[in-house]
mmCIF file of C-alpha atoms in Angstrom:
data_model
loop_
_atom_site.group_PDB
_atom_site.id
_atom_site.type_symbol
_atom_site.label_atom_id
_atom_site.label_comp_id
_atom_site.label_asym_id
_atom_site.label_seq_id
_atom_site.Cartn_x
_atom_site.Cartn_y
_atom_site.Cartn_z
ATOM 1 C CA ASP A 1 4.277 -18.301 -4.176
ATOM 2 C CA ALA A 2 5.196 -15.048 -2.484
ATOM 3 C CA MET A 3 6.874 -12.596 -4.841
ATOM 4 C CA VAL A 4 7.853 -9.959 -2.279
ATOM 5 C CA ILE A 5 9.286 -11.561 0.826
ATOM 6 C CA GLN A 6 9.927 -9.710 4.039
ATOM 7 C CA ASN A 7 11.990 -10.883 6.998
ATOM 8 C CA PRO A 8 11.514 -11.060 9.822
ATOM 9 C CA ARG A 9 7.741 -10.945 10.041
ATOM 10 C CA TYR A 10 7.968 -9.917 13.672
ATOM 11 C CA GLN A 11 10.822 -8.027 15.278
ATOM 12 C CA VAL A 12 11.179 -6.827 18.853
ATOM 13 C CA THR A 13 13.968 -4.362 19.539
ATOM 14 C CA GLN A 14 15.068 -2.255 22.457
ATOM 15 C CA PHE A 15 14.705 1.478 22.489
ATOM 16 C CA GLY A 16 17.719 2.936 20.681
ATOM 17 C CA LYS A 17 19.060 -0.395 19.420
ATOM 18 C CA PRO A 18 19.593 -0.453 15.638
ATOM 19 C CA VAL A 19 17.393 -2.791 13.664
ATOM 20 C CA THR A 20 17.385 -3.955 10.046
ATOM 21 C CA LEU A 21 14.419 -5.282 8.114
ATOM 22 C CA SER A 22 14.947 -7.055 4.830
ATOM 23 C CA CYS A 23 12.988 -7.454 1.635
ATOM 24 C CA SER A 24 13.587 -9.639 -1.375
ATOM 25 C CA GLN A 25 11.684 -9.903 -4.624
ATOM 26 C CA THR A 26 11.490 -12.523 -7.348
ATOM 27 C CA LEU A 27 9.860 -10.222 -9.896
ATOM 28 C CA ASN A 28 13.049 -8.554 -11.154
ATOM 29 C CA HIS A 29 11.336 -5.192 -10.724
ATOM 30 C CA ASN A 30 13.292 -1.992 -11.024
ATOM 31 C CA VAL A 31 11.560 -0.108 -8.238
ATOM 32 C CA MET A 32 11.442 -1.055 -4.561
ATOM 33 C CA TYR A 33 9.604 0.912 -1.888
ATOM 34 C CA TRP A 34 9.405 1.043 1.877
ATOM 35 C CA TYR A 35 6.201 2.104 3.585
ATOM 36 C CA GLN A 36 5.434 2.595 7.263
ATOM 37 C CA GLN A 37 1.962 1.679 8.475
ATOM 38 C CA LYS A 38 0.830 2.414 12.011
ATOM 39 C CA SER A 39 -2.208 0.861 13.582
ATOM 40 C CA SER A 40 -5.479 1.812 11.866
ATOM 41 C CA GLN A 41 -3.666 4.173 9.502
ATOM 42 C CA ALA A 42 -2.856 4.133 5.821
ATOM 43 C CA PRO A 43 0.616 3.136 4.597
ATOM 44 C CA LYS A 44 2.995 6.073 4.343
ATOM 45 C CA LEU A 45 5.858 6.094 1.842
ATOM 46 C CA LEU A 46 9.301 6.474 3.428
ATOM 47 C CA PHE A 47 11.513 6.165 0.338
ATOM 48 C CA HIS A 48 12.043 4.176 -2.819
ATOM 49 C CA TYR A 49 14.807 2.972 -5.100
ATOM 50 C CA TYR A 50 14.684 3.076 -8.849
ATOM 51 C CA ASP A 51 17.454 0.652 -9.666
ATOM 52 C CA LYS A 52 20.317 2.119 -7.604
ATOM 53 C CA ASP A 53 18.878 5.630 -7.377
ATOM 54 C CA PHE A 54 17.610 6.411 -3.902
ATOM 55 C CA ASN A 55 14.609 8.725 -3.523
ATOM 56 C CA ASN A 56 13.807 9.923 -0.034
ATOM 57 C CA GLU A 57 10.462 11.448 0.937
ATOM 58 C CA ALA A 58 10.844 14.943 2.337
ATOM 59 C CA ASP A 59 9.296 14.110 5.681
ATOM 60 C CA THR A 60 11.114 10.825 6.315
ATOM 61 C CA PRO A 61 13.237 11.165 9.473
ATOM 62 C CA ASP A 62 17.010 10.722 9.192
ATOM 63 C CA ASN A 63 16.661 7.826 11.604
ATOM 64 C CA PHE A 64 15.444 5.744 8.655
ATOM 65 C CA GLN A 65 17.952 4.604 6.060
ATOM 66 C CA SER A 66 17.876 2.108 3.232
ATOM 67 C CA ARG A 67 20.248 -0.017 1.191
ATOM 68 C CA ARG A 68 19.775 -1.852 -2.044
ATOM 69 C CA PRO A 69 22.836 -4.003 -2.764
ATOM 70 C CA ASN A 70 21.300 -5.613 -5.849
ATOM 71 C CA THR A 71 18.042 -5.811 -7.787
ATOM 72 C CA SER A 72 16.524 -8.471 -5.584
ATOM 73 C CA PHE A 73 17.211 -7.146 -2.102
ATOM 74 C CA CYS A 74 16.423 -3.992 -0.207
ATOM 75 C CA PHE A 75 16.973 -3.234 3.479
ATOM 76 C CA LEU A 76 15.402 -0.799 5.895
ATOM 77 C CA ASP A 77 17.724 0.326 8.676
ATOM 78 C CA ILE A 78 16.374 2.123 11.720
ATOM 79 C CA ARG A 79 19.395 3.575 13.462
ATOM 80 C CA SER A 80 17.894 4.411 16.843
ATOM 81 C CA PRO A 81 14.332 3.138 17.156
ATOM 82 C CA GLY A 82 12.000 5.107 19.353
ATOM 83 C CA LEU A 83 8.675 4.037 20.761
ATOM 84 C CA GLY A 84 6.960 6.003 18.004
ATOM 85 C CA ASP A 85 8.612 3.838 15.359
ATOM 86 C CA ALA A 86 6.594 0.804 16.351
ATOM 87 C CA ALA A 87 4.635 -0.043 13.222
ATOM 88 C CA MET A 88 4.317 -2.453 10.350
ATOM 89 C CA TYR A 89 6.879 -1.831 7.645
ATOM 90 C CA LEU A 90 5.814 -2.763 4.162
ATOM 91 C CA CYS A 91 8.112 -3.429 1.249
ATOM 92 C CA ALA A 92 6.691 -3.084 -2.253
ATOM 93 C CA THR A 93 7.904 -3.313 -5.839
ATOM 94 C CA SER A 94 6.861 -2.134 -9.270
ATOM 95 C CA ARG A 95 8.275 -2.935 -12.674
ATOM 96 C CA ASP A 96 8.999 0.633 -13.607
ATOM 97 C CA ARG A 97 8.328 4.196 -12.585
ATOM 98 C CA GLY A 98 6.661 7.236 -13.946
ATOM 99 C CA VAL A 99 4.220 5.209 -16.044
ATOM 100 C CA ALA A 100 0.594 5.049 -15.095
ATOM 101 C CA GLY A 101 -0.547 1.503 -14.761
ATOM 102 C CA ASN A 102 2.487 0.043 -13.048
ATOM 103 C CA THR A 103 1.009 -2.210 -10.426
ATOM 104 C CA ILE A 104 2.712 -2.015 -7.058
ATOM 105 C CA TYR A 105 3.032 -5.330 -5.246
ATOM 106 C CA PHE A 106 3.338 -5.470 -1.472
ATOM 107 C CA GLY A 107 4.971 -7.939 0.834
ATOM 108 C CA GLU A 108 3.256 -9.215 3.955
ATOM 109 C CA GLY A 109 4.996 -6.680 6.180
ATOM 110 C CA SER A 110 7.348 -6.739 9.133
ATOM 111 C CA TRP A 111 5.885 -5.852 12.508
ATOM 112 C CA LEU A 112 8.284 -3.867 14.661
ATOM 113 C CA THR A 113 7.819 -3.577 18.408
ATOM 114 C CA VAL A 114 10.063 -1.241 20.418
ATOM 115 C CA VAL A 115 10.434 -1.939 24.122
ATOM 116 C CA GLY B 1 -24.371 -0.620 2.219
ATOM 117 C CA GLU B 2 -22.407 2.559 1.438
ATOM 118 C CA SER B 3 -19.647 4.521 3.150
ATOM 119 C CA VAL B 4 -18.244 7.978 2.613
ATOM 120 C CA GLY B 5 -14.987 9.661 3.429
ATOM 121 C CA LEU B 6 -11.484 8.920 4.603
ATOM 122 C CA HIS B 7 -11.988 8.551 8.356
ATOM 123 C CA LEU B 8 -11.576 4.762 8.544
ATOM 124 C CA PRO B 9 -15.310 4.305 8.832
ATOM 125 C CA THR B 10 -16.815 0.891 9.226
ATOM 126 C CA LEU B 11 -19.216 -0.457 6.668
ATOM 127 C CA SER B 12 -21.335 -3.383 7.777
ATOM 128 C CA VAL B 13 -23.195 -5.388 5.170
ATOM 129 C CA GLN B 14 -25.139 -8.599 5.121
ATOM 130 C CA GLU B 15 -23.636 -11.542 3.299
ATOM 131 C CA GLY B 16 -24.930 -11.558 -0.255
ATOM 132 C CA ASP B 17 -25.635 -7.816 -0.391
ATOM 133 C CA ASN B 18 -23.697 -5.410 -2.563
ATOM 134 C CA SER B 19 -21.113 -3.129 -0.930
ATOM 135 C CA ILE B 20 -20.107 0.342 -2.021
ATOM 136 C CA ILE B 21 -16.948 1.869 -0.617
ATOM 137 C CA ASN B 22 -16.282 5.508 -1.441
ATOM 138 C CA CYS B 23 -13.123 7.550 -1.589
ATOM 139 C CA ALA B 24 -12.416 11.214 -2.238
ATOM 140 C CA TYR B 25 -8.958 11.807 -3.693
ATOM 141 C CA SER B 26 -6.938 14.946 -3.393
ATOM 142 C CA ASN B 27 -4.935 15.633 -6.529
ATOM 143 C CA SER B 28 -6.645 16.516 -9.789
ATOM 144 C CA ALA B 29 -3.387 15.612 -11.603
ATOM 145 C CA SER B 30 -3.469 11.997 -10.412
ATOM 146 C CA ASP B 31 -3.576 9.704 -13.409
ATOM 147 C CA TYR B 32 -4.027 6.264 -11.963
ATOM 148 C CA PHE B 33 -6.047 4.862 -9.097
ATOM 149 C CA ILE B 34 -5.905 1.565 -7.287
ATOM 150 C CA TRP B 35 -8.016 -0.232 -4.733
ATOM 151 C CA TYR B 36 -6.226 -2.446 -2.242
ATOM 152 C CA LYS B 37 -7.633 -4.925 0.244
ATOM 153 C CA GLN B 38 -5.771 -5.422 3.492
ATOM 154 C CA GLU B 39 -6.633 -8.282 5.812
ATOM 155 C CA SER B 40 -5.579 -8.144 9.424
ATOM 156 C CA GLY B 41 -1.834 -8.625 9.827
ATOM 157 C CA LYS B 42 -1.142 -8.804 6.094
ATOM 158 C CA GLY B 43 0.144 -6.521 3.381
ATOM 159 C CA PRO B 44 -2.197 -4.703 0.971
ATOM 160 C CA GLN B 45 -3.445 -6.857 -1.864
ATOM 161 C CA PHE B 46 -4.186 -5.366 -5.287
ATOM 162 C CA ILE B 47 -7.878 -5.596 -6.236
ATOM 163 C CA ILE B 48 -8.479 -3.412 -9.255
ATOM 164 C CA ASP B 49 -7.133 -0.289 -10.902
ATOM 165 C CA ILE B 50 -8.367 2.383 -13.251
ATOM 166 C CA ARG B 51 -6.665 5.010 -15.361
ATOM 167 C CA SER B 52 -7.828 8.590 -15.446
ATOM 168 C CA ASN B 53 -9.021 8.272 -19.061
ATOM 169 C CA MET B 54 -11.687 5.793 -17.960
ATOM 170 C CA ASP B 55 -14.742 6.199 -15.770
ATOM 171 C CA LYS B 56 -15.560 2.560 -15.113
ATOM 172 C CA ARG B 57 -13.741 -0.731 -14.945
ATOM 173 C CA GLN B 58 -15.052 -4.149 -14.001
ATOM 174 C CA GLY B 59 -13.358 -7.154 -12.532
ATOM 175 C CA GLN B 60 -14.602 -10.333 -10.982
ATOM 176 C CA ARG B 61 -17.384 -9.232 -8.591
ATOM 177 C CA VAL B 62 -15.804 -5.779 -8.326
ATOM 178 C CA THR B 63 -16.370 -2.549 -10.208
ATOM 179 C CA VAL B 64 -14.485 0.709 -9.828
ATOM 180 C CA LEU B 65 -16.083 3.994 -10.799
ATOM 181 C CA LEU B 66 -14.147 7.204 -11.282
ATOM 182 C CA ASN B 67 -15.665 10.665 -11.317
ATOM 183 C CA LYS B 68 -12.906 13.142 -12.072
ATOM 184 C CA THR B 69 -15.214 16.137 -11.925
ATOM 185 C CA VAL B 70 -15.708 15.722 -8.203
ATOM 186 C CA LYS B 71 -12.507 13.696 -7.566
ATOM 187 C CA HIS B 72 -14.417 10.690 -6.358
ATOM 188 C CA LEU B 73 -13.684 7.003 -6.604
ATOM 189 C CA SER B 74 -15.851 4.078 -5.560
ATOM 190 C CA LEU B 75 -15.458 0.333 -5.251
ATOM 191 C CA GLN B 76 -18.513 -1.831 -5.666
ATOM 192 C CA ILE B 77 -18.415 -5.426 -4.480
ATOM 193 C CA ALA B 78 -21.215 -7.627 -5.697
ATOM 194 C CA ALA B 79 -22.662 -10.401 -3.530
ATOM 195 C CA THR B 80 -20.380 -9.635 -0.597
ATOM 196 C CA GLN B 81 -18.888 -12.702 1.081
ATOM 197 C CA PRO B 82 -17.359 -13.226 4.543
ATOM 198 C CA GLY B 83 -13.934 -13.430 2.896
ATOM 199 C CA ASP B 84 -14.369 -9.827 1.752
ATOM 200 C CA SER B 85 -14.059 -8.610 5.346
ATOM 201 C CA ALA B 86 -10.970 -6.395 5.436
ATOM 202 C CA VAL B 87 -9.817 -2.786 5.310
ATOM 203 C CA TYR B 88 -10.068 -1.298 1.825
ATOM 204 C CA PHE B 89 -7.755 1.498 0.750
ATOM 205 C CA CYS B 90 -7.997 3.645 -2.307
ATOM 206 C CA ALA B 91 -4.686 4.961 -3.585
ATOM 207 C CA GLU B 92 -3.914 7.626 -6.116
ATOM 208 C CA ASN B 93 -0.798 7.605 -8.216
ATOM 209 C CA MET B 94 0.615 11.001 -8.972
ATOM 210 C CA GLY B 95 2.965 9.577 -11.591
ATOM 211 C CA GLY B 96 5.637 11.772 -13.042
ATOM 212 C CA GLY B 97 9.378 11.504 -12.633
ATOM 213 C CA GLY B 98 10.800 10.056 -9.461
ATOM 214 C CA GLY B 99 8.696 6.963 -9.334
ATOM 215 C CA ASN B 100 5.137 5.955 -8.885
ATOM 216 C CA LYS B 101 4.061 7.700 -5.721
ATOM 217 C CA LEU B 102 1.051 6.045 -4.219
ATOM 218 C CA THR B 103 -0.839 8.166 -1.743
ATOM 219 C CA PHE B 104 -3.285 6.117 0.267
ATOM 220 C CA GLY B 105 -6.624 7.183 1.620
ATOM 221 C CA THR B 106 -7.386 6.420 5.249
ATOM 222 C CA GLY B 107 -9.271 3.219 4.511
ATOM 223 C CA THR B 108 -12.664 1.690 5.177
ATOM 224 C CA GLN B 109 -13.257 -1.345 7.354
ATOM 225 C CA LEU B 110 -15.726 -3.693 5.684
ATOM 226 C CA LYS B 111 -17.515 -6.137 7.971
ATOM 227 C CA VAL B 112 -19.658 -8.843 6.482
ATOM 228 C CA GLU B 113 -22.408 -10.114 8.732
ATOM 229 C CA LEU B 114 -23.762 -13.598 8.315
#
């Protein structure tokens, strides 16, 4: 059974129209991450939550925001999608942070197309 | 077959042969390394990990070797099967406060030929 569940798997949005991607986890992990992966590239970390503490990567554009209303759910909000934001967005979780050996589990990703 | 580097190279091997996928990591302070397998259209799947106090770790049909002197990591797959076809990413964990920060290498496309 899937432990990190992303919805929707495929999302088409119009240029500039806000979009939200969701992630839920059944692992009760403290840390949740959002990665962006463009075609033929490695995943790139956008931000992560440790419990309710939000940690943004320095080079993540302001256009990307996140919410974590409870332990199980985390959302990625793209306020004004541009064509360059078309990518697969990966949610991931880990039990804890700052400890070597914490396996990070990924969801199956949400594909975003911007038209 | 063997590949080198982080340029998303393609490694083609015959079914049944051993595969070696190489990765050069960037941060000498990284304390934990992971290999992920990513099939087309899916999220990365954990394969095997190794801590910096080890130089070798074995799993089922897979072995990871770590050479900290030259900051090099390799994944060996024994008796490669068609189901092993995927992109393989190495990732280094820089640990420390603020969360596990995985930095991914570019990836290697493994193609298994029948």
